[in-house]
Each structure stands twice: as C-alpha cells, then as structure tokens.
Coordinates of C-alpha atoms and ligand atoms in Angstrom, one line a residue:
X1 CA 0.0 0.0 0.0
X2 CA 2.8 2.3 1.0
X3 CA 4.6 1.6 -2.3
X4 CA 1.5 2.3 -4.3
X5 CA 1.0 5.7 -2.5
X6 CA 4.6 6.6 -3.1
X7 CA 4.2 5.7 -6.7
X8 CA 1.0 7.8 -7.1
X9 CA 2.7 10.7 -5.3
X10 CA 5.8 10.4 -7.6
X11 CA 3.6 10.4 -10.7
X12 CA 1.5 13.4 -9.5
X13 CA 4.8 15.3 -8.8
X14 CA 6.2 14.3 -12.1
X15 CA 3.2 15.6 -13.9
X16 CA 3.4 18.9 -12.1
X17 CA 7.1 19.5 -12.3
X18 CA 7.5 20.2 -16.0
X19 CA 4.6 22.7 -15.9
X20 CA 6.2 24.5 -12.8
X21 CA 9.6 24.4 -14.5
X22 CA 8.2 26.0 -17.7
X23 CA 6.3 28.7 -15.7
X24 CA 9.5 29.4 -13.8
X25 CA 11.5 29.5 -17.0
X26 CA 9.2 32.0 -18.7
X27 CA 8.9 34.1 -15.6
X28 CA 12.6 34.3 -15.1
X29 CA 13.7 37.7 -16.4
X30 CA 16.3 38.5 -18.8
X31 CA 19.2 40.7 -17.8
X32 CA 20.8 43.4 -19.9
X33 CA 23.7 45.0 -18.1
X34 CA 24.9 48.1 -19.8
X35 CA 28.2 49.2 -18.4
X36 CA 30.6 52.1 -19.2
X37 CA 34.0 53.2 -18.0
X38 CA 34.7 56.3 -15.9
X39 CA 31.2 57.9 -16.2
X40 CA 30.7 60.8 -13.8
X41 CA 27.2 61.1 -12.4
X42 CA 27.4 64.8 -13.4
X43 CA 27.3 63.9 -17.0
X44 CA 24.0 61.8 -16.8
X45 CA 20.9 63.8 -17.2
X46 CA 18.9 61.8 -14.5
X47 CA 21.3 62.7 -11.8
X48 CA 21.0 66.0 -9.8
X49 CA 23.3 68.7 -10.9
X50 CA 23.7 67.3 -14.4
X51 CA 25.4 69.4 -17.0
X52 CA 24.1 67.7 -20.1
X53 CA 21.2 65.7 -21.7
X54 CA 21.1 62.0 -21.9
X55 CA 17.5 61.1 -22.8
X56 CA 18.1 57.4 -23.4
X57 CA 20.0 56.8 -20.2
X58 CA 17.4 58.8 -18.3
X59 CA 14.6 56.5 -19.7
X60 CA 16.1 53.6 -17.5
X61 CA 15.7 55.9 -14.5
X62 CA 12.3 57.3 -15.3
X63 CA 10.9 53.9 -16.2
X64 CA 12.5 52.3 -13.3
X65 CA 14.7 53.5 -10.4
X66 CA 17.8 55.6 -9.7
X67 CA 20.3 55.0 -6.9
X68 CA 21.6 58.2 -5.4
X69 CA 24.1 56.6 -2.9
X70 CA 25.7 53.8 -4.8
X71 CA 29.4 53.5 -3.9
X72 CA 32.2 51.3 -5.2
X73 CA 34.5 49.4 -2.9
X74 CA 37.7 50.4 -4.7
X75 CA 37.5 53.3 -7.2
X76 CA 39.4 51.9 -10.1
X77 CA 38.7 49.9 -13.2
X78 CA 39.8 46.3 -12.6
X79 CA 38.9 46.1 -8.9
X80 CA 35.5 47.5 -9.6
X81 CA 34.9 44.9 -12.4
X82 CA 36.1 42.1 -10.2
X83 CA 33.8 43.2 -7.3
X84 CA 30.8 43.3 -9.6
X85 CA 31.6 39.8 -10.9
X86 CA 32.3 38.2 -7.5
X87 CA 30.1 40.2 -5.1
X88 CA 33.1 40.7 -2.9
X89 CA 35.5 43.3 -1.8
X90 CA 39.0 43.5 -3.4
X91 CA 40.9 41.6 -0.7
X92 CA 38.6 38.7 -1.1
X93 CA 38.6 38.5 -4.9
X94 CA 42.4 39.2 -5.3
X95 CA 42.0 42.2 -7.5
X96 CA 43.6 44.8 -5.3
X97 CA 44.6 47.1 -8.2
X98 CA 44.9 47.3 -12.0
X99 CA 48.0 45.2 -12.1
X100 CA 46.5 42.2 -10.2
X101 CA 46.1 39.0 -12.2
X102 CA 42.5 37.7 -12.5
X103 CA 41.8 34.3 -11.1
X104 CA 39.0 33.2 -13.5
X105 CA 38.5 30.0 -11.5
X106 CA 36.8 31.8 -8.6
X107 CA 33.2 32.1 -8.1
X108 CA 31.5 34.6 -10.4
X109 CA 27.7 35.3 -10.8
X110 CA 27.6 35.0 -14.6
X111 CA 28.8 31.3 -14.4
X112 CA 26.1 30.6 -11.9
X113 CA 23.5 32.0 -14.2
X114 CA 24.8 30.0 -17.0
X115 CA 24.7 26.8 -15.0
X116 CA 21.1 27.6 -14.1
X117 CA 20.0 27.6 -17.7
X118 CA 20.6 31.2 -18.9
X119 CA 22.4 32.1 -22.0
X120 CA 25.2 34.4 -21.0
X121 CA 27.4 36.8 -23.0
X122 CA 30.0 39.5 -22.4
X123 CA 30.6 42.0 -25.3
X124 CA 33.0 44.9 -25.0
X125 CA 35.5 46.0 -22.4
X126 CA 36.5 43.3 -19.9
X127 CA 39.7 44.9 -18.7
X128 CA 40.9 42.2 -16.3
X129 CA 44.4 40.8 -16.5
X130 CA 43.9 37.5 -18.4
X131 CA 41.1 36.8 -21.0
X132 CA 37.9 35.3 -19.8
X133 CA 37.6 31.6 -19.9
X134 CA 34.2 30.1 -18.9
X135 CA 32.9 33.0 -16.8
X136 CA 30.5 33.7 -19.8
X137 CA 29.3 31.2 -22.4
X138 CA 30.1 33.7 -25.1
X139 CA 32.6 36.5 -24.9
X140 CA 34.1 39.0 -27.2
X141 CA 36.3 41.6 -25.5
X142 CA 38.3 44.6 -26.5
X143 CA 42.0 43.9 -26.7
X144 CA 45.0 46.1 -27.3
X145 CA 46.3 49.0 -25.2
X146 CA 46.4 46.7 -22.1
X147 CA 42.8 45.7 -22.5
X148 CA 41.6 49.3 -22.9
X149 CA 40.9 48.8 -26.6
X150 CA 40.8 51.6 -29.1
X151 CA 38.0 54.1 -29.8
X152 CA 38.5 53.7 -33.5
X153 CA 38.7 50.3 -35.5
X154 CA 39.1 48.4 -32.3
X155 CA 40.5 44.8 -32.0
X156 CA 38.6 42.2 -30.2
X157 CA 39.5 38.8 -28.9
X158 CA 37.1 35.9 -28.3
X159 CA 37.3 32.2 -27.8
X160 CA 38.0 31.7 -31.5
X161 CA 40.8 34.3 -31.6
X162 CA 41.3 38.0 -32.5
X163 CA 39.5 40.1 -34.9
X164 CA 39.3 43.8 -35.9
X165 CA 36.2 45.8 -36.8
X166 CA 36.2 49.0 -38.7
X167 CA 34.2 51.8 -36.9
X168 CA 33.7 53.5 -33.5
X169 CA 34.0 51.3 -30.4
X170 CA 30.6 52.4 -28.8
X171 CA 28.7 51.7 -32.1
X172 CA 30.4 48.4 -32.7
X173 CA 29.8 47.0 -29.1
X174 CA 26.2 47.9 -29.6
X175 CA 26.0 46.3 -33.0
X176 CA 27.6 43.1 -31.7
X177 CA 25.3 43.2 -28.7
X178 CA 22.1 43.5 -30.7
X179 CA 23.4 40.9 -33.2
X180 CA 23.9 38.5 -30.2
X181 CA 20.4 39.1 -29.0
X182 CA 19.0 38.3 -32.4
X183 CA 20.9 35.1 -32.7
X184 CA 20.5 33.8 -29.2
X185 CA 18.4 30.8 -28.2
X186 CA 15.1 32.5 -27.6
X187 CA 13.9 29.6 -25.4
X188 CA 16.2 30.5 -22.6
X189 CA 16.5 33.7 -20.5
X190 CA 19.6 35.7 -21.2
X191 CA 22.3 37.7 -19.4
X192 CA 23.9 40.1 -21.7
X193 CA 26.7 42.3 -20.5
X194 CA 27.4 45.1 -23.0
X195 CA 30.4 46.9 -21.7
X196 CA 31.7 50.2 -23.3
X197 CA 35.0 51.9 -23.3
X198 CA 33.4 55.3 -23.3
X199 CA 33.9 57.9 -21.9
X200 CA 37.4 56.7 -20.8
X201 CA 40.5 58.6 -21.8
X202 CA 41.7 59.4 -24.6
X203 CA 38.2 60.8 -25.0
X204 CA 37.7 60.6 -28.7
X205 CA 34.1 61.0 -29.7
X206 CA 32.2 59.3 -32.6
X207 CA 32.6 61.1 -36.0
X208 CA 29.0 62.5 -35.8
X209 CA 29.7 64.0 -32.4
X210 CA 33.1 65.6 -33.0
X211 CA 31.8 69.0 -34.2
X212 CA 29.2 69.5 -31.4
X213 CA 29.3 71.9 -28.6
X214 CA 31.5 74.5 -30.2
X215 CA 30.8 77.8 -28.4
X216 CA 29.2 76.1 -25.5
X217 CA 30.5 77.0 -22.1
X218 CA 29.9 74.2 -19.6
X219 CA 29.4 75.1 -16.0
X220 CA 32.5 74.8 -13.8
X221 CA 32.2 72.8 -10.6
X222 CA 32.4 74.9 -7.4
X223 CA 35.7 73.2 -6.3
X224 CA 37.6 73.6 -9.6
X225 CA 40.2 75.8 -7.9
X226 CA 40.4 73.8 -4.6
X227 CA 43.5 74.9 -2.6
X228 CA 43.5 71.7 -0.6
X229 CA 44.0 73.9 2.5
X230 CA 42.6 71.6 5.2
X231 CA 43.7 68.2 3.7
X232 CA 46.6 66.1 4.2
X233 CA 49.6 67.6 2.3
X234 CA 50.1 64.6 -0.1
X235 CA 46.6 65.2 -1.5
X236 CA 47.7 68.3 -3.3
X237 CA 50.7 66.5 -4.7
X238 CA 48.9 63.9 -6.9
X239 CA 49.3 63.8 -10.6
X240 CA 45.7 64.1 -11.7
X241 CA 45.2 67.9 -12.0
X242 CA 43.4 69.4 -14.9
X243 CA 46.1 72.0 -14.9
X244 CA 48.7 69.2 -15.8
X245 CA 46.7 67.7 -18.7
X246 CA 48.6 67.4 -21.8
X247 CA 47.9 67.2 -25.6
X248 CA 46.3 63.8 -26.1
X249 CA 44.2 64.1 -22.9
X250 CA 42.5 67.1 -24.4
X251 CA 42.4 66.1 -28.1
X252 CA 45.2 68.7 -28.7
X253 CA 47.4 67.6 -31.5
X254 CA 49.0 68.7 -34.7
X255 CA 46.8 70.0 -37.6
X256 CA 46.4 68.3 -40.9
X257 CA 49.1 70.6 -42.5
X258 CA 51.5 70.1 -39.6
X259 CA 51.1 66.3 -39.9
X260 CA 51.6 66.4 -43.7
X261 CA 54.8 68.2 -43.1
X262 CA 56.0 65.8 -40.3
X263 CA 54.0 62.5 -40.2
X264 CA 56.1 61.3 -37.3
X265 CA 54.2 63.8 -35.1
X266 CA 51.1 61.8 -35.2
X267 CA 49.7 61.2 -31.8
X268 CA 48.8 57.7 -30.7
X269 CA 45.0 58.2 -30.7
X270 CA 45.0 59.3 -34.3
X271 CA 47.1 56.3 -35.4
X272 CA 44.2 54.1 -34.8
X273 CA 42.0 55.9 -37.3
X274 CA 41.8 55.4 -41.0
X275 CA 42.4 58.4 -43.3
X276 CA 38.7 59.2 -43.7
X277 CA 38.2 59.1 -39.9
X278 CA 41.3 61.3 -39.4
X279 CA 39.9 63.9 -41.9
X280 CA 36.8 64.3 -39.8
X281 CA 38.8 64.7 -36.7
X282 CA 41.0 67.3 -38.3
X283 CA 38.0 69.2 -39.6
X284 CA 36.6 69.4 -36.0
X285 CA 39.6 69.8 -34.0
X286 CA 42.1 71.7 -36.1
X287 CA 40.3 75.1 -35.7
X288 CA 40.2 74.4 -31.9
X289 CA 43.8 73.6 -31.8
X290 CA 44.9 76.5 -33.9
X291 CA 42.9 78.8 -31.5
X292 CA 44.7 76.9 -28.6
X293 CA 48.1 77.7 -30.2
X294 CA 47.3 81.4 -30.5
X295 CA 46.0 81.7 -26.9
X296 CA 49.0 79.9 -25.6
X297 CA 51.4 82.1 -27.7
X298 CA 49.6 85.2 -26.4
X299 CA 50.2 84.1 -22.8
X300 CA 46.4 83.8 -22.2
X301 CA 46.5 80.2 -20.9
X302 CA 48.4 80.9 -17.7
X303 CA 47.2 80.1 -14.1
X304 CA 43.3 80.0 -13.7
X305 CA 42.8 80.9 -17.4
X306 CA 44.7 77.7 -18.4
X307 CA 42.8 75.6 -16.0
X308 CA 39.5 77.1 -17.3
X309 CA 40.5 76.4 -20.8
X310 CA 41.6 72.8 -20.2
X311 CA 38.4 72.2 -18.3
X312 CA 36.2 73.3 -21.1
X313 CA 38.2 71.1 -23.6
X314 CA 38.1 68.1 -21.4
X315 CA 34.5 68.3 -20.3
X316 CA 33.3 68.9 -23.9
X317 CA 35.1 65.8 -25.1
X318 CA 33.7 63.9 -22.1
X319 CA 30.0 64.9 -23.0
X320 CA 30.7 64.2 -26.8
X321 CA 31.6 60.6 -25.8
X322 CA 28.7 60.3 -23.4
X323 CA 26.4 61.4 -26.3
X324 CA 27.7 58.5 -28.4
X325 CA 27.0 56.2 -25.4
X326 CA 23.5 57.6 -24.9
X327 CA 22.5 57.2 -28.5
X328 CA 23.7 53.6 -28.6
X329 CA 21.9 52.8 -25.2
X330 CA 18.8 54.2 -27.0
X331 CA 19.4 51.8 -29.9
X332 CA 19.5 48.8 -27.6
X333 CA 16.4 49.9 -25.7
X334 CA 14.6 50.4 -29.0
X335 CA 15.6 46.8 -30.0
X336 CA 14.1 45.5 -26.7
X337 CA 10.9 47.4 -27.4
X338 CA 10.6 46.2 -31.0
X339 CA 11.3 42.6 -30.1
X340 CA 8.9 42.5 -27.3
X341 CA 11.7 41.9 -24.8
X342 CA 11.3 45.1 -22.7
X343 CA 8.6 43.8 -20.4
X344 CA 10.7 40.8 -19.1
X345 CA 14.1 42.2 -19.2
X346 CA 16.0 43.9 -16.2
X347 CA 18.0 46.7 -17.7
X348 CA 20.8 48.0 -15.6
X349 CA 23.1 51.0 -16.5
X350 CA 26.2 51.5 -14.5
X351 CA 29.9 52.3 -14.7
X352 CA 33.0 51.0 -13.0
X353 CA 33.2 54.2 -11.0
X354 CA 32.4 57.8 -10.9
X355 CA 35.0 60.4 -12.0
X356 CA 36.2 63.8 -11.2
X357 CA 35.2 66.2 -13.9
X358 CA 37.0 69.2 -12.6
X359 CA 36.0 68.8 -9.0
X360 CA 39.0 69.6 -6.7
X361 CA 40.8 70.5 -10.0
X362 CA 41.1 66.9 -10.9
X363 CA 40.3 64.7 -13.9
X364 CA 40.6 61.1 -12.5
X365 CA 39.1 58.7 -10.0
X366 CA 40.8 56.5 -7.1
X367 CA 39.9 58.7 -4.2
X368 CA 37.3 58.0 -1.5
X369 CA 35.9 61.5 -2.1
X370 CA 32.4 61.5 -3.4
X371 CA 32.8 62.1 -7.1
X372 CA 34.9 59.0 -7.7
X373 CA 33.5 57.0 -4.8
X374 CA 29.9 57.1 -6.1
X375 CA 29.0 55.3 -9.3
X376 CA 26.0 55.6 -11.4
X377 CA 23.4 53.0 -11.0
X378 CA 19.9 52.9 -12.7
X379 CA 17.7 49.9 -13.0
X380 CA 14.5 49.3 -15.0
X381 CA 12.5 46.2 -14.2
X382 CA 8.9 46.3 -15.3
X383 CA 6.5 44.9 -12.6
X384 CA 9.1 45.1 -9.9
X385 CA 10.4 48.7 -9.8
X386 CA 7.7 51.4 -9.8
X387 CA 8.7 54.0 -12.5
X388 CA 10.4 57.0 -11.1
X389 CA 11.7 55.4 -7.9
X390 CA 14.5 57.1 -6.2
X391 CA 16.7 55.0 -3.8
X392 CA 18.8 56.8 -1.2
X393 CA 19.9 53.8 0.8
X394 CA 23.6 52.9 0.9
X395 CA 24.4 50.4 -1.8
X396 CA 27.7 49.0 -3.2
X397 CA 28.8 47.4 -6.4
X398 CA 29.2 44.2 -4.5
X399 CA 25.4 44.1 -4.3
X400 CA 24.9 43.6 -8.0
X401 CA 25.9 39.9 -8.1
X402 CA 23.5 38.8 -5.4
X403 CA 20.8 40.9 -6.8
X404 CA 21.1 39.2 -10.2
X405 CA 21.4 35.7 -8.7
X406 CA 18.2 36.4 -6.7
X407 CA 16.4 37.6 -9.7
X408 CA 17.3 34.3 -11.4
X409 CA 16.0 32.3 -8.4
X410 CA 19.5 31.2 -7.3
X411 CA 20.4 31.2 -3.7
X412 CA 23.2 33.6 -2.8
X413 CA 26.3 31.8 -1.2
X414 CA 27.2 32.8 2.3
X415 CA 30.7 34.1 1.4
X416 CA 29.4 36.9 -0.9
X417 CA 29.8 40.3 0.7
X418 CA 27.0 42.1 -1.0
X419 CA 23.2 42.0 -0.4
X420 CA 20.4 41.6 -2.9
X421 CA 18.8 45.0 -3.6
X422 CA 15.4 43.5 -4.2
X423 CA 13.7 45.0 -1.0
X424 CA 15.0 48.5 -2.1
X425 CA 13.8 47.9 -5.7
X426 CA 10.3 47.2 -4.1
X427 CA 10.4 50.5 -2.3
X428 CA 11.3 49.3 1.2
X429 CA 14.6 49.7 3.1
X430 CA 14.8 46.8 5.6
X431 CA 15.5 47.8 9.2
X432 CA 18.8 45.8 9.1
X433 CA 20.0 47.3 5.9
X434 CA 23.7 48.4 6.1
X435 CA 24.2 51.8 7.8
X436 CA 27.7 52.3 6.6
X437 CA 30.1 51.2 3.9
X438 CA 33.7 50.2 3.5
X439 CA 36.3 51.6 1.0
X440 CA 39.7 50.1 0.3
X441 CA 42.2 51.6 -2.3
X442 CA 45.6 49.8 -2.7
X443 CA 47.2 51.3 -5.8
X444 CA 48.9 54.0 -3.9
X445 CA 52.2 54.6 -2.1
X446 CA 54.5 57.0 -0.4
X447 CA 57.4 59.3 -1.6
X448 CA 59.8 56.4 -1.1
X449 CA 57.6 53.8 -2.8
X450 CA 55.6 55.9 -5.1
X451 CA 52.2 54.5 -6.2
X452 CA 50.1 55.2 -9.3
X453 CA 49.5 59.0 -9.7
X454 CA 51.6 59.7 -6.7
X455 CA 48.6 58.8 -4.5
X456 CA 48.5 57.4 -1.1
X457 CA 46.8 54.1 -0.2
X458 CA 43.8 54.6 1.9
X459 CA 40.6 52.9 3.4
X460 CA 37.7 54.4 5.1
X461 CA 34.1 54.2 6.2
X462 CA 31.1 56.4 5.1
X463 CA 27.7 56.5 6.6
X464 CA 24.7 58.7 5.6
X465 CA 26.4 61.7 7.0
X466 CA 30.1 61.3 8.0
X467 CA 33.2 60.0 6.2
X468 CA 36.5 58.9 7.9
X469 CA 39.5 58.2 5.7
X470 CA 42.7 56.5 7.0
X471 CA 45.9 57.1 5.0
X472 CA 47.6 54.3 7.0
X473 CA 51.1 54.6 5.3
X474 CA 51.3 58.1 6.7
X475 CA 49.3 57.4 10.0
X476 CA 47.1 60.3 8.8
X477 CA 43.3 60.7 8.8
X478 CA 40.7 63.0 7.2
X479 CA 37.1 63.3 8.4
X480 CA 34.1 65.0 6.6
X481 CA 30.7 66.1 7.6
X482 CA 28.8 65.5 4.3
X483 CA 25.8 67.3 5.5
X484 CA 27.4 70.6 6.3
X485 CA 30.3 70.2 3.9
X486 CA 29.0 68.3 0.8
X487 CA 32.0 69.3 -1.3
X488 CA 34.5 67.9 1.3
X489 CA 36.5 71.1 1.7
X490 CA 36.8 71.1 5.4
X491 CA 38.7 68.2 7.0
X492 CA 37.3 68.0 10.5
X493 CA 39.5 65.3 11.9
X494 CA 41.2 67.4 14.6
X495 CA 38.0 69.5 15.5
X496 CA 36.9 68.9 19.0
X497 CA 33.2 68.9 17.9
X498 CA 33.7 65.9 15.8
X499 CA 35.9 63.9 18.2
X500 CA 33.1 61.6 19.2
X501 CA 32.0 60.9 15.6
X502 CA 35.7 60.2 14.7
X503 CA 36.0 57.7 17.4
X504 CA 32.7 56.1 16.5
X505 CA 33.7 55.7 12.8
X506 CA 37.2 54.3 13.8
X507 CA 35.4 51.6 15.6
X508 CA 33.0 51.1 12.6
X509 CA 36.0 50.9 10.3
X510 CA 37.7 48.2 12.5
X511 CA 34.3 46.3 12.6
X512 CA 33.8 46.4 8.9
X513 CA 37.4 45.1 8.3
X514 CA 36.6 42.3 10.6
X515 CA 33.1 41.6 9.1
X516 CA 34.6 41.4 5.6
X517 CA 37.9 39.8 6.8
X518 CA 40.1 42.5 5.3
X519 CA 43.8 41.6 6.0
X520 CA 46.4 44.3 6.6
X521 CA 47.4 45.7 3.1
X522 CA 50.4 44.1 1.5
X523 CA 53.8 45.9 2.1
X524 CA 54.7 48.6 -0.3
X525 CA 57.2 47.8 -3.0
X526 CA 59.4 50.7 -4.2
X527 CA 58.6 51.6 -7.9
X528 CA 60.3 53.9 -10.3
X529 CA 58.8 57.4 -10.3
X530 CA 56.7 58.0 -13.3
X531 CA 54.3 60.7 -14.5
X532 CA 51.8 59.1 -16.8
X533 CA 51.0 60.8 -20.0
X534 CA 47.4 59.6 -20.0
X535 CA 45.5 58.1 -17.1
X536 CA 44.9 54.3 -16.9
Ligands
LIG601 CA1 37.2 53.0 -15.0

C-alpha cells in the first residue's frame, strides 16, 4: 500500500514539475547589463546637478529606479569589475589594483546564471588581466592597449581568436550586442553584459559627435580651484590635475598641415583611425587647436585661465563621448521594445566608478571623495520597480551579483559580501540594511615607494552623513561632515566637535574590516617614479 501511495505521489509530482519548470522559466527575467567606463554622475541627465542631456540613459531611471547613494568598494577599473563579478571586496577576490592577475576559476555570478539555464554573454570591455575563460558562455572583448581597446577600428578577442572591426567602439559594441540578442536561443533567459570603453580617456568622440558643442560653455564645478587647505599635504601633490593635462588628454594635436609636413608627429589616438576618420577629426579639432596655439602664444593660458580652458576642452570631449553612449543605449532599448523583450528584461546602467570632472581641480578617480567613490546605477525592471523610484539607501557594487542571482531564483552563497537589492527595488529599506560602507584603495604609495599617480593608499568608512579616511602609510586621517560640507573642503579630523564621531567611525572601520575579513594591506614595494601621459 505504502509503495502504491509513493508511486502515485511520484507520478503526480512528475506531472506537475515540468509545468512548474516551464512557468518558472518563462517568468525568469532576462538581464541586460549596460556598463561604461569612468562615467561621472554629473554627465548623466537623470542625476542631480547634471550639465548635459542623456535622454536614453534617463529613460532607464524614469521607467525604473535611480540609486543616489551607490558606492564602489575600490574606485578603479579592474577592482570594480572584479567586485561586480564576485560580489566581494577587493581583498577577497584578489584584484587589489589594476596590475592584479585575474583568477578566473573563482566564483562569479555569470557562471552561476549559465549553470542555471541562462544564456550568458559579455561583449566589449573586460579589462581584467587575463582573458575570460568560462565566466561567460560567449565572450568577445576589447584587446590592445592593455585591454583598454581603441575608440577607432578596435581589436577584439574571443574564444575563437582575434578580430578587428572598422568603426567606432561604442557603435560596434552595440552592433555586436544586438546581433547576439538576435541570434541567441530565444527559449532561454539571457544575461547580456554590453560593456563600453566610453567615456574613458583618450576621449575621442564618434565622428558624428566631433563637431558638437563649439561655443558652448559648460558650468564649472564649485571646487575647480580647490586649494586643498585643510587636507593632508600629499593630497595636493597627486598627478591628476586638470592643470597638468597634456595634448592627447584634451584632443590637442598637430593640424592636418603640420602632420603632412611631419608625419612622425602623429599622436597615438590618431594612429588608430583610417584616413577618412582622421579627416573628420581634423575638420573638427584643427580650428580648436589653432585657437589653442594662438591663446598659448599670447600668454592667455596661464594660471586659472589655463585651468578654465583645459576644463572646457576636457568636459566637452567627455560629453561628446557620453552622447555616443547615450545614442547607442537608445538603440539597444529600441531593439528590446521592437522585439517585445522590454517587459521581461531587467535593464541596468552602470559604470565601473564615478569620475572627477574638474572637482578639486582633478580629472581622475581612485579617491574615496564623493565624485569617484559614487558610481551611477539605474535599473529598469517592469513589474518590480515602480517607474520614477529614487533609492537613497547606501548600496555598493558588491550588491549587483547577489541581486542578479536572486532575480534568477538562485540562492546567494554565504561568502558573498553584497546583499540583494530586491527590497530596495520594491520600495522598502529593511531595518537591518547596512548603515555604513567600507572603502579600500591599494594602488597608492609614499614618496619612497611611489604609487600610481603619486597617490596614497587609503581605506575608510562612510555612513549617511560622515566619512572617515585612513591614510595608513602616513598614519594620517581625514574626516568630513557631508551634510554641512558636501564638497568635502573642510577636513574636521582634529576638530573637537567631531571627536566623538571620529572615534565612532574608527570603531566602525575596524568592525567592517573584521566583518569582511580584510587583512592588513600588503607591504609597499618601491617603484620607479613616473608621471603618466594619459590616465589608466
Ligand atoms: Ca574605469
């Protein structure tokens, strides 16, 4: 009797299971992860204080949600990418800095999605040391220039080998992504990571965007002329000032006539272009560069005038590259609409960190100061996120992996540092949501063992009001009250009125290091002093 009952139960279950599996399969959302490089929040229309228009990117926020307090754990390319893939802080995934070797055998969320029946693909900028192996089922990534790839006629590498495509990087990555979507196995949910180089340096816009914004004066950030008065002295000595930007960083180069007379003067970023592309560049940039030469010769680019000029050149090229990005995001969103995929696809727009666009006189990232510590994050998920949702809770890039696993119905392993964002996406901040976040940056040094950009290593903690930064190689600290001093101009570490908060945050920093099992940073190794021509 017992055997018969078991048999009946098994048959009933067997008849139900396929149905349930099919329903779960069809309900499981697709994921489109749109990712850029070095995208400052100030150059996204949906963010407060934006200086430009990005209607397509803004669509993701207005039809879904925007995170106003999303922070990276380590503000630089490779570590950020590793934290997104692993859901872990740098010390746990091994990518402390841009020179760390990627261990592709470690746990990553795309492989888990693949194992659970999703079709997975990565197209565009990977920028980890070592090509992908089985992290994604399909991958085609930018190669050349140390994995940065070129803006023009870029080389790619995939499992079948290298290839080169004529055209502009942002357009090509979009073409390849849409092509993959068209050819995919439509019976399975997908994860597509379309990862752009733009607006990373050398900021070369698409041909159609090169001539735009002539005569436009972009607003200057209020801290463009920061004198670093209350900061630790080494902060002023870093090599990332707009005032120190050179030719290629600002699209300043020889004119067509100068190049014809001396072809050896061709800058690196022009070498990648074919003659027709170069002609368009010359048409747009030669008049600007002739004007620059005149101003320089007349002594009109000294001191603040020079900084103002460099800032305008720099920000205009940034916005031109962002325009190319925005248009292509629009193309992908239009494809989702036309193919009926929009309603069951989670669309994420993000970047590997924020960026200083003139704030504190800088054009870089790396610091725990707000502009590079924050990263853009907007998510559209029909039926889950109410259109126009604004999320102010503290989130980090380590939260993306657990969020996407949860969306796919996969349990999040215990060792993952991040937390699924689902409650926040539904409009609720759970009472036990994190109250503060950890930051660790390892690519720095000291005068004896100089790091990248002559920067110090640092780590710190930020809550919804205060920030404490430890420059441990110098036994030095900074403290900011972000409510009273949102631009972080008044280091309050030694002020008696903050003594209690400083002590509290020191204890929180120790607690977070313990929670995430962050070991003491590796010893500094002396490096040869160098001043990079272009940022990494
Ligand atoms: Ca970056």
